[in-house]
Amino acid sequence: MKSTRNVLENAVLGLAAMFGCYWLWAVLLAPRLQWPVMTEKLIGLACLYGIGFGLFLLIGKPGEGEPQRQKKLLPLKTGAFCVLLQFTAIMLMSLVNNLLNAVGLIKQPAALESTTPYMLFMLLVFNPVMEELVFRKLLGRLLLPLGNGVYLLVSAFCFGVVHAVSLGIPQVLYTFLLGLIWGWVYLKTGRFRLVVLLHSLSNLFGSVILQALMGISEMAAGLYGMLMMVLGAIGLSLLIANRKKIIAREKDNLFGAGEWRMLLTAPGIWVYLLLTVCMMVLKAW
């Protein structure tokens, strides 16, 4: 049987190989070739989910993990709370983005893209399915045998960090928090389709609707943005008010010192981080 360290190492290095293959095309090659946009996107998808995904399966070997667990239902009240927490993640990302922009560490975000059938398909169907397959389901097979806390922390951390290259630093916090929410839901229910649905709803509320309203009027988009902030504040308030009940109900020590130590001392994590930082620098340069 593989050691805990080897399993974690292979999982993260598999992710590094997968996204490194994609970044090799998207960051280093595509800008120099100046091919049609759709051609660049299709080749990027082939690099990421063709060659890159194959490398992830080869290095990480997620098929050797734990057997499928019994699936459970998520109570409607808990599901609604998880949706509110997704708005909380949006609110916190917005605050961080505004703070970094105010002190001059980042530029104002670029204008949102117009909604197209291709973009809607990617945001609402393809990306939720493929990203949840990699970060929740397949990483679950690898990391859940190491403990629930290790799975939640490592999968959310890797999910957040990988978005820094394409979406910027504020998105790391946002996607890390979303990764924790979806990882917890998958941990409790074992239902892949449920986390795909939550992911799709997050993209719908946080991107698609906002972009559609921007095409109508800035006032409509501003009012919708305020609504998202209010919902986020409600979610945060409920989380704070019920934190003791939530902690008491969770029998596992999800985020103890051992889980953080395992994350911070894993060489594969540092390779993953270094690769991400290098790609961010090259993209900016």
Tab-separated table of C-alpha atoms in Angstrom:
chain	number	residue	atom	x	y	z
A	1	MET	CA	0.000	0.000	0.000
A	2	LYS	CA	1.248	3.489	-0.796
A	3	SER	CA	2.254	5.749	2.080
A	4	THR	CA	0.174	8.798	2.930
A	5	ARG	CA	2.948	11.061	1.668
A	6	ASN	CA	3.198	9.282	-1.683
A	7	VAL	CA	-0.553	9.413	-2.270
A	8	LEU	CA	-0.700	13.148	-1.581
A	9	GLU	CA	2.453	13.759	-3.602
A	10	ASN	CA	1.168	11.887	-6.640
A	11	ALA	CA	-2.201	13.644	-6.504
A	12	VAL	CA	-0.743	17.157	-6.463
A	13	LEU	CA	1.994	16.415	-8.981
A	14	GLY	CA	-0.679	14.955	-11.255
A	15	LEU	CA	-2.581	18.235	-11.038
A	16	ALA	CA	0.626	20.190	-11.710
A	17	ALA	CA	1.266	18.119	-14.829
A	18	MET	CA	-2.311	18.523	-15.998
A	19	PHE	CA	-2.462	22.305	-15.706
A	20	GLY	CA	1.186	22.746	-16.666
A	21	CYS	CA	0.354	21.139	-20.000
A	22	TYR	CA	-2.502	23.584	-20.494
A	23	TRP	CA	-0.474	26.642	-19.422
A	24	LEU	CA	2.320	25.669	-21.786
A	25	TRP	CA	-0.163	26.269	-24.585
A	26	ALA	CA	-2.313	29.087	-23.170
A	27	VAL	CA	0.437	31.235	-21.621
A	28	LEU	CA	3.547	30.489	-23.679
A	29	LEU	CA	2.490	29.331	-27.156
A	30	ALA	CA	-0.969	30.688	-28.026
A	31	PRO	CA	-0.129	34.421	-27.564
A	32	ARG	CA	2.774	34.075	-30.028
A	33	LEU	CA	0.867	32.173	-32.710
A	34	GLN	CA	-2.123	34.551	-32.836
A	35	TRP	CA	-4.519	31.963	-34.209
A	36	PRO	CA	-8.308	32.488	-34.262
A	37	VAL	CA	-9.798	32.710	-30.759
A	38	MET	CA	-11.980	29.631	-31.110
A	39	THR	CA	-9.067	27.600	-32.452
A	40	GLU	CA	-6.954	28.629	-29.452
A	41	LYS	CA	-9.752	27.639	-27.069
A	42	LEU	CA	-10.288	24.233	-28.659
A	43	ILE	CA	-6.579	23.446	-28.611
A	44	GLY	CA	-6.464	24.618	-24.995
A	45	LEU	CA	-9.267	22.223	-24.101
A	46	ALA	CA	-7.434	19.401	-25.857
A	47	CYS	CA	-4.265	20.197	-23.884
A	48	LEU	CA	-6.118	20.416	-20.564
A	49	TYR	CA	-8.661	17.619	-20.749
A	50	GLY	CA	-6.893	15.458	-23.290
A	51	ILE	CA	-3.138	15.342	-22.697
A	52	GLY	CA	-3.239	17.021	-19.267
A	53	PHE	CA	-6.044	14.886	-17.894
A	54	GLY	CA	-4.252	11.786	-19.124
A	55	LEU	CA	-1.111	12.853	-17.237
A	56	PHE	CA	-3.179	13.395	-14.093
A	57	LEU	CA	-4.638	9.896	-14.328
A	58	LEU	CA	-1.201	8.417	-15.011
A	59	ILE	CA	0.624	10.184	-12.168
A	60	GLY	CA	-2.131	10.447	-9.569
A	61	LYS	CA	-3.694	7.035	-10.213
A	62	PRO	CA	-7.099	8.061	-8.756
A	63	GLY	CA	-8.623	4.732	-9.751
A	64	GLU	CA	-6.768	3.062	-6.871
A	65	GLY	CA	-8.582	4.960	-4.118
A	66	GLU	CA	-11.400	3.997	-1.811
A	67	PRO	CA	-14.532	2.243	-3.147
A	68	GLN	CA	-17.662	4.271	-3.773
A	69	ARG	CA	-19.508	5.132	-0.584
A	70	GLN	CA	-23.242	5.058	0.059
A	71	LYS	CA	-24.949	8.171	-1.244
A	72	LYS	CA	-27.001	10.343	1.090
A	73	LEU	CA	-29.510	13.150	0.650
A	74	LEU	CA	-28.657	16.733	1.531
A	75	PRO	CA	-31.404	18.378	3.624
A	76	LEU	CA	-33.084	21.264	1.816
A	77	LYS	CA	-32.216	23.677	4.639
A	78	THR	CA	-28.554	22.704	4.453
A	79	GLY	CA	-28.563	23.028	0.671
A	80	ALA	CA	-30.029	26.535	0.883
A	81	PHE	CA	-27.376	27.445	3.459
A	82	CYS	CA	-24.648	26.220	1.082
A	83	VAL	CA	-26.058	28.407	-1.700
A	84	LEU	CA	-26.016	31.417	0.635
A	85	LEU	CA	-22.403	30.659	1.507
A	86	GLN	CA	-21.566	30.800	-2.196
A	87	PHE	CA	-22.786	34.408	-2.144
A	88	THR	CA	-20.641	34.923	0.959
A	89	ALA	CA	-17.629	33.803	-1.076
A	90	ILE	CA	-18.569	36.328	-3.785
A	91	MET	CA	-18.880	39.073	-1.158
A	92	LEU	CA	-15.478	38.338	0.374
A	93	MET	CA	-13.837	38.180	-3.049
A	94	SER	CA	-15.334	41.558	-3.927
A	95	LEU	CA	-14.032	43.082	-0.695
A	96	VAL	CA	-10.533	41.700	-1.259
A	97	ASN	CA	-10.578	42.859	-4.879
A	98	ASN	CA	-11.603	46.389	-3.894
A	99	LEU	CA	-8.974	46.516	-1.149
A	100	LEU	CA	-6.155	45.380	-3.434
A	101	ASN	CA	-7.310	47.806	-6.105
A	102	ALA	CA	-7.414	50.681	-3.593
A	103	VAL	CA	-3.801	50.146	-2.529
A	104	GLY	CA	-2.680	49.742	-6.138
A	105	LEU	CA	-1.667	46.070	-5.985
A	106	ILE	CA	-3.998	45.052	-8.795
A	107	LYS	CA	-5.730	46.811	-11.633
A	108	GLN	CA	-9.463	47.246	-11.928
A	109	PRO	CA	-11.008	44.013	-13.316
A	110	ALA	CA	-11.461	43.889	-17.068
A	111	ALA	CA	-14.923	44.263	-18.542
A	112	LEU	CA	-17.064	41.155	-18.465
A	113	GLU	CA	-17.366	39.125	-21.641
A	114	SER	CA	-20.640	39.122	-23.518
A	115	THR	CA	-22.779	36.039	-23.145
A	116	THR	CA	-22.459	33.621	-26.065
A	117	PRO	CA	-23.748	30.058	-26.479
A	118	TYR	CA	-20.173	28.780	-26.155
A	119	MET	CA	-19.569	30.745	-22.943
A	120	LEU	CA	-22.891	29.605	-21.451
A	121	PHE	CA	-22.099	25.975	-22.250
A	122	MET	CA	-18.631	26.248	-20.698
A	123	LEU	CA	-19.764	28.054	-17.542
A	124	LEU	CA	-22.960	26.144	-16.862
A	125	VAL	CA	-22.193	22.626	-18.143
A	126	PHE	CA	-18.673	21.745	-19.239
A	127	ASN	CA	-16.547	23.464	-16.583
A	128	PRO	CA	-18.738	22.374	-13.639
A	129	VAL	CA	-18.696	18.752	-14.789
A	130	MET	CA	-14.990	18.519	-15.576
A	131	GLU	CA	-13.698	20.568	-12.635
A	132	GLU	CA	-15.843	18.691	-10.137
A	133	LEU	CA	-14.746	15.414	-11.684
A	134	VAL	CA	-11.099	16.303	-11.074
A	135	PHE	CA	-11.167	18.253	-7.818
A	136	ARG	CA	-14.012	16.583	-5.947
A	137	LYS	CA	-14.577	13.074	-7.323
A	138	LEU	CA	-11.134	11.893	-8.446
A	139	LEU	CA	-9.227	13.721	-5.713
A	140	GLY	CA	-11.781	12.249	-3.322
A	141	ARG	CA	-10.768	8.745	-4.369
A	142	LEU	CA	-7.153	9.624	-3.669
A	143	LEU	CA	-7.377	11.784	-0.556
A	144	LEU	CA	-10.432	10.643	1.420
A	145	PRO	CA	-8.577	7.535	2.645
A	146	LEU	CA	-6.081	9.977	4.207
A	147	GLY	CA	-8.833	11.694	6.204
A	148	ASN	CA	-11.738	14.045	5.589
A	149	GLY	CA	-9.726	17.083	6.641
A	150	VAL	CA	-6.873	16.309	4.257
A	151	TYR	CA	-9.321	15.882	1.393
A	152	LEU	CA	-11.193	19.118	2.079
A	153	LEU	CA	-8.110	21.244	2.633
A	154	VAL	CA	-5.930	19.945	-0.200
A	155	SER	CA	-8.702	19.794	-2.824
A	156	ALA	CA	-9.959	23.295	-1.987
A	157	PHE	CA	-6.408	24.686	-1.843
A	158	CYS	CA	-5.461	23.255	-5.235
A	159	PHE	CA	-8.786	24.342	-6.728
A	160	GLY	CA	-8.258	27.896	-5.508
A	161	VAL	CA	-4.607	28.244	-6.501
A	162	VAL	CA	-5.126	27.021	-10.053
A	163	HIS	CA	-7.536	29.905	-10.756
A	164	ALA	CA	-4.874	32.518	-10.011
A	165	VAL	CA	-3.367	32.221	-13.499
A	166	SER	CA	-6.553	32.766	-15.474
A	167	LEU	CA	-8.614	34.931	-13.110
A	168	GLY	CA	-6.215	36.719	-10.758
A	169	ILE	CA	-5.293	36.691	-7.073
A	170	PRO	CA	-8.696	37.710	-5.591
A	171	GLN	CA	-10.248	34.663	-7.265
A	172	VAL	CA	-7.992	32.378	-5.195
A	173	LEU	CA	-9.885	33.180	-1.989
A	174	TYR	CA	-13.220	32.929	-3.775
A	175	THR	CA	-12.571	29.554	-5.381
A	176	PHE	CA	-10.878	28.217	-2.241
A	177	LEU	CA	-14.030	28.941	-0.219
A	178	LEU	CA	-16.209	27.424	-2.939
A	179	GLY	CA	-13.956	24.370	-2.941
A	180	LEU	CA	-14.508	23.963	0.796
A	181	ILE	CA	-18.295	24.204	0.377
A	182	TRP	CA	-18.508	21.756	-2.518
A	183	GLY	CA	-15.969	19.404	-0.961
A	184	TRP	CA	-17.993	19.309	2.253
A	185	VAL	CA	-21.199	18.599	0.307
A	186	TYR	CA	-19.510	15.790	-1.624
A	187	LEU	CA	-18.042	14.438	1.611
A	188	LYS	CA	-21.456	14.335	3.287
A	189	THR	CA	-23.542	13.081	0.373
A	190	GLY	CA	-21.220	11.321	-2.081
A	191	ARG	CA	-23.376	12.806	-4.854
A	192	PHE	CA	-21.315	14.042	-7.781
A	193	ARG	CA	-24.287	15.547	-9.615
A	194	LEU	CA	-25.128	17.673	-6.586
A	195	VAL	CA	-21.736	19.404	-6.468
A	196	VAL	CA	-21.905	19.886	-10.246
A	197	LEU	CA	-25.276	21.604	-9.745
A	198	LEU	CA	-23.890	23.869	-7.000
A	199	HIS	CA	-20.920	24.739	-9.202
A	200	SER	CA	-23.203	25.560	-12.112
A	201	LEU	CA	-25.436	27.715	-9.888
A	202	SER	CA	-22.388	29.586	-8.636
A	203	ASN	CA	-21.365	30.414	-12.199
A	204	LEU	CA	-24.949	31.354	-13.043
A	205	PHE	CA	-25.398	33.745	-10.113
A	206	GLY	CA	-21.861	35.092	-9.959
A	207	SER	CA	-21.132	35.512	-13.665
A	208	VAL	CA	-23.832	34.744	-16.223
A	209	ILE	CA	-26.679	36.797	-14.714
A	210	LEU	CA	-24.345	39.695	-13.947
A	211	GLN	CA	-23.003	39.733	-17.502
A	212	ALA	CA	-26.521	39.568	-18.935
A	213	LEU	CA	-27.642	42.507	-16.783
A	214	MET	CA	-24.569	44.513	-17.792
A	215	GLY	CA	-25.808	44.193	-21.357
A	216	ILE	CA	-29.148	45.693	-20.276
A	217	SER	CA	-28.091	48.517	-17.973
A	218	GLU	CA	-25.385	49.311	-15.445
A	219	MET	CA	-28.059	50.202	-12.890
A	220	ALA	CA	-29.638	46.746	-13.143
A	221	ALA	CA	-26.215	45.129	-12.756
A	222	GLY	CA	-25.449	47.381	-9.774
A	223	LEU	CA	-28.708	46.460	-8.028
A	224	TYR	CA	-28.026	42.788	-8.636
A	225	GLY	CA	-24.528	43.236	-7.234
A	226	MET	CA	-26.005	44.788	-4.086
A	227	LEU	CA	-28.413	41.849	-3.782
A	228	MET	CA	-25.501	39.413	-3.954
A	229	MET	CA	-23.709	41.339	-1.196
A	230	VAL	CA	-26.820	41.211	1.016
A	231	LEU	CA	-27.219	37.470	0.475
A	232	GLY	CA	-23.521	37.025	1.206
A	233	ALA	CA	-23.823	38.954	4.442
A	234	ILE	CA	-26.808	36.804	5.460
A	235	GLY	CA	-24.819	33.644	4.766
A	236	LEU	CA	-21.854	34.908	6.800
A	237	SER	CA	-24.133	35.916	9.685
A	238	LEU	CA	-25.753	32.476	9.756
A	239	LEU	CA	-22.344	30.809	9.672
A	240	ILE	CA	-21.103	32.866	12.623
A	241	ALA	CA	-24.331	32.402	14.585
A	242	ASN	CA	-24.321	28.617	14.093
A	243	ARG	CA	-20.579	27.973	14.217
A	244	LYS	CA	-20.731	26.163	17.577
A	245	LYS	CA	-23.503	23.836	16.380
A	246	ILE	CA	-21.622	23.137	13.150
A	247	ILE	CA	-18.378	22.370	14.980
A	248	ALA	CA	-20.169	20.149	17.501
A	249	ARG	CA	-21.941	18.241	14.722
A	250	GLU	CA	-18.713	17.538	12.847
A	251	LYS	CA	-17.115	14.559	14.594
A	252	ASP	CA	-13.949	14.744	12.498
A	253	ASN	CA	-11.248	17.298	13.146
A	254	LEU	CA	-11.458	18.758	9.663
A	255	PHE	CA	-8.829	21.465	9.937
A	256	GLY	CA	-6.453	20.494	12.693
A	257	ALA	CA	-2.742	21.218	12.860
A	258	GLY	CA	-1.980	17.841	11.300
A	259	GLU	CA	-3.906	18.636	8.118
A	260	TRP	CA	-2.227	22.038	7.727
A	261	ARG	CA	1.178	20.529	8.442
A	262	MET	CA	0.640	17.867	5.805
A	263	LEU	CA	-0.387	20.528	3.294
A	264	LEU	CA	2.489	22.918	4.009
A	265	THR	CA	5.229	20.307	4.151
A	266	ALA	CA	4.298	18.382	1.004
A	267	PRO	CA	6.941	19.041	-1.711
A	268	GLY	CA	4.302	18.513	-4.384
A	269	ILE	CA	2.287	21.445	-3.028
A	270	TRP	CA	5.306	23.723	-3.372
A	271	VAL	CA	5.928	22.497	-6.918
A	272	TYR	CA	2.271	23.257	-7.682
A	273	LEU	CA	2.571	26.742	-6.152
A	274	LEU	CA	5.862	27.525	-7.892
A	275	LEU	CA	4.461	26.460	-11.255
A	276	THR	CA	1.404	28.665	-10.710
A	277	VAL	CA	3.487	31.708	-9.720
A	278	CYS	CA	5.801	31.233	-12.711
A	279	MET	CA	2.828	31.103	-15.074
A	280	MET	CA	1.336	34.253	-13.509
A	281	VAL	CA	4.631	36.109	-13.985
A	282	LEU	CA	5.003	34.927	-17.578
A	283	LYS	CA	1.422	35.856	-18.382
A	284	ALA	CA	1.873	39.356	-16.938
A	285	TRP	CA	5.214	39.765	-18.738
